[in-house]
């Protein structure tokens, strides 16, 4: 319930949020933004566009302005980027690596100049010189040189602590191992942008696709992914480049440091770094804006991606005085380009099936060149998005590329809609395996229910099936599963237990042999016996994690009982079996729907039947509760309890092996009646179920 509420609050204007809604919304935004940060910075697989991400952050900040007391300790506004990924050593930057405030239009740029004038107390006629530079769409890095020698290189990380990627950075031709020229500083941190040229990015993606690896979304992610390789040999092959544009820490005893940013850039060049050639000193706002337009005109012809220009106050003493606010310097601003757009026609809408079974609609476009890139597809996200924009096959649409390879549909040009066009009907079956698709309340995605047989999901599911907390079959990693699946050795889980018939075939495969094939078969044979809770977990039903699997195993006791109850519940959503499932404490309607969806699918039943022939699925035995007086009993608590909360009472009962239900039925063993108990107590009476007072219950479990 509360999940739904926060979701709908997400579209309310910030000003109309109640205190409670604002708090819930800030919690949601903190969680979502952190998730997107991880996808973007650590996994290099963003799920939303930069523009969507920016708007989440802006909404978070707007709510914090209105409700400052609700600002969270984990607020995204306190963080720059994502925390460092765990695979590299951590490096503390001698000076923090900052982010930049964004300007989206001319007025924002004029404000920037006015703010500086006010802050420094400059007269109207005093010139503020800024250096204009392209904003390179890559990943920033900090390079530490001691006595002119490159000793350490790090990513930005959270701005304070980054990842040590020294070995990888050493492989870049554009990063000198030693600073050129005489008298290097004792210590200097050179900062700049690691990036990949578009042509290199496209080539890399082609070979990744050929090898069955996921493609990178854009050159930026591809640069980030290449820099964060554990093996520097891989980085070396990726042709990464580097533009230097700033200093972090600098300590030098001899000579005077540069006084302007322009002089600093010259010094960087003198040391042997590439500095972007399109820089310009601008002495007025209008000159800065002209610089912006000039760079924008050249944008699509550049070999690398840029997403705006950066203006930096040229005088370093002024930079010092201006300092910074929260995550960004006051002396610099990024003036972002508008996303590149074009107009084309939707020829078809395809449905892609992800590895988790989510059905994603994709528009096939009449190919169009947007900013130098040919665009043929756009993601449509989900059913609601299509309905909201009323996107139809045959529509003329405005398409936008925001630095990403997967472009977005901004709007439909309704005047050009064909007369006979029909709203798009989202398919209710999986296009890959033909199984039923379901969409749960509160979810945006339709999902294929053919988990075990859908080839789009099969490898992932099979991998889960043999994973440590499930069947725990050693020597059957994801790579082997994928290969066995492709070659038809394993199509469904039961096939794993029939591999012994194909031992020779396995032994003959590349990289195998008699010994490893025999080992694998032995590892499989050792797992023919499995406890019920592990088995349920292994099925990989959505939302059924280990804890829920254990709960179900405890409740139903045996696989036969579980399967019977689930198939009955699937057949009749009003029937007793469904009600029993629904009444299990901690099983909500959405979990129940996922379970029932799984058992409603004949393919899954067939896969289960095949498994049953191969396995011995043990009855659930709760270790803690084997000889407790309430083991296996079904208990309902009702009314207010005096010595414990309802929650505590349930936890205690479950720990003793009882099943706690929410509603009373013939199968209930005890109803524990507290104060002000209502209809449940009456129902127990009517059904002749044992009722106990709280005291009696306590004595029963103590005894
Ligand atoms: S200056 C103190 N200059 O943009 C400010 N940053 O959105 C440090 N970036 O983290 C950054 N081109 O990764 C600066 N010419 C440029 C840049 C640039 C790209 C990146 C950099 C920074 C991010 C902020």
XYZ file of C-alpha atoms in Angstrom, residues 547 550-552 554-555 583-587 620-626 628 630-635 637 646-662 697 701:
45
model
C 13.112 -16.331 3.654
C 11.372 -21.183 4.057
C 8.056 -19.728 5.148
C 6.238 -21.641 2.418
C 7.225 -24.557 6.851
C 3.609 -23.861 6.076
C -3.600 -15.775 4.953
C 0.000 -16.806 5.576
C 1.597 -14.074 7.575
C 4.148 -12.125 5.486
C 2.812 -13.356 2.157
C 10.463 -29.381 5.800
C 11.882 -29.953 9.238
C 12.350 -26.908 11.334
C 15.474 -27.551 13.354
C 14.642 -25.251 16.260
C 11.122 -26.480 16.669
C 11.048 -30.217 16.164
C 7.960 -27.789 20.481
C 3.064 -26.025 18.746
C 5.237 -27.383 15.917
C 3.165 -27.710 12.783
C 0.111 -26.075 14.365
C -1.678 -23.214 12.670
C -2.235 -20.241 14.948
C -3.604 -14.026 16.839
C 1.438 -8.973 17.666
C 4.640 -8.919 15.655
C 6.644 -10.437 18.516
C 3.983 -13.049 19.120
C 4.127 -14.163 15.479
C 7.905 -14.272 15.417
C 7.972 -16.361 18.588
C 5.320 -18.755 17.321
C 7.114 -19.219 14.030
C 10.407 -19.811 15.793
C 8.648 -22.666 17.603
C 7.560 -24.198 14.348
C 3.980 -22.944 14.298
C 2.388 -21.521 11.180
C 0.873 -18.120 11.760
C -2.178 -17.265 9.685
C -4.188 -14.062 9.418
C -0.968 -19.522 25.048
C 4.453 -22.711 24.615
